[in-house]
Amino acid sequence: MRVLIADDHAIVRRGVREILVEAPLGLAVDEVGSAAETLKAVRDNRYDIVLLDIAFPDGSGLDVLRQIRELCPHTRVLLLSMYPEEQYAQRALRLGASGYLTKDSAPNELVIAIQKVAVGGKYITQALAERLVDEIDTQVEKAPHETLSDREFQVLTRLGAGKSIHGIAVELSLSPKTISTYRSRLLEKLKLKTEADIIHYVIENRLGD
């Protein structure tokens, strides 16, 4: 079974590799350090599982996840992120991820997740499972950003990082006019008034990727 570790921090990749190599799983493990390298590796090789970070200097792990699902629908993707699962796990699962783990998880939890994902299962923590059940049972009101479409969320996080309309347009291959429309829509949906409010909202809710 071939596994790709996709993370921009070399020390994280090394630690994850050691966990996987020491586990009795018989894995062949490769590493990449950027979003572009991840997509190239997936195109050039057949991986059974990709361990994917959320944040890369050259792009979002959620964007990479979406593209992997389009390029290689049989490749299973397990998100391994520094961000708490309540921020990104549900969105990642909706995009087709097979599971979500935080980087402070115990090594044996990563091994268990790999084993479950390898046979086609989904891996989520007990805490996230309980959260999902609670939302179903009590119809908990979602935070405003949880109601956004994936594209709206992409624009939100980029505006929150202080990126310009033109820069976001280039990054997402859209027109500046379209990005401006998304910005106006976000201000309305989130009940904000200015771009500075968007930046504050993203920081306050720790949504930066």
mmCIF file of C-alpha atoms in Angstrom, residues 14 89 101 113 123 154:
data_model
loop_
_atom_site.group_PDB
_atom_site.id
_atom_site.type_symbol
_atom_site.label_atom_id
_atom_site.label_comp_id
_atom_site.label_asym_id
_atom_site.label_seq_id
_atom_site.Cartn_x
_atom_site.Cartn_y
_atom_site.Cartn_z
ATOM 1 C CA ARG A 14 9.673 12.962 9.295
ATOM 2 C CA ALA A 89 -13.541 18.403 9.744
ATOM 3 C CA LEU A 101 -7.053 14.001 12.625
ATOM 4 C CA ALA A 113 -7.050 5.790 11.224
ATOM 5 C CA TYR A 123 -12.305 7.874 10.516
ATOM 6 C CA GLN A 154 -12.420 29.967 -0.092
#
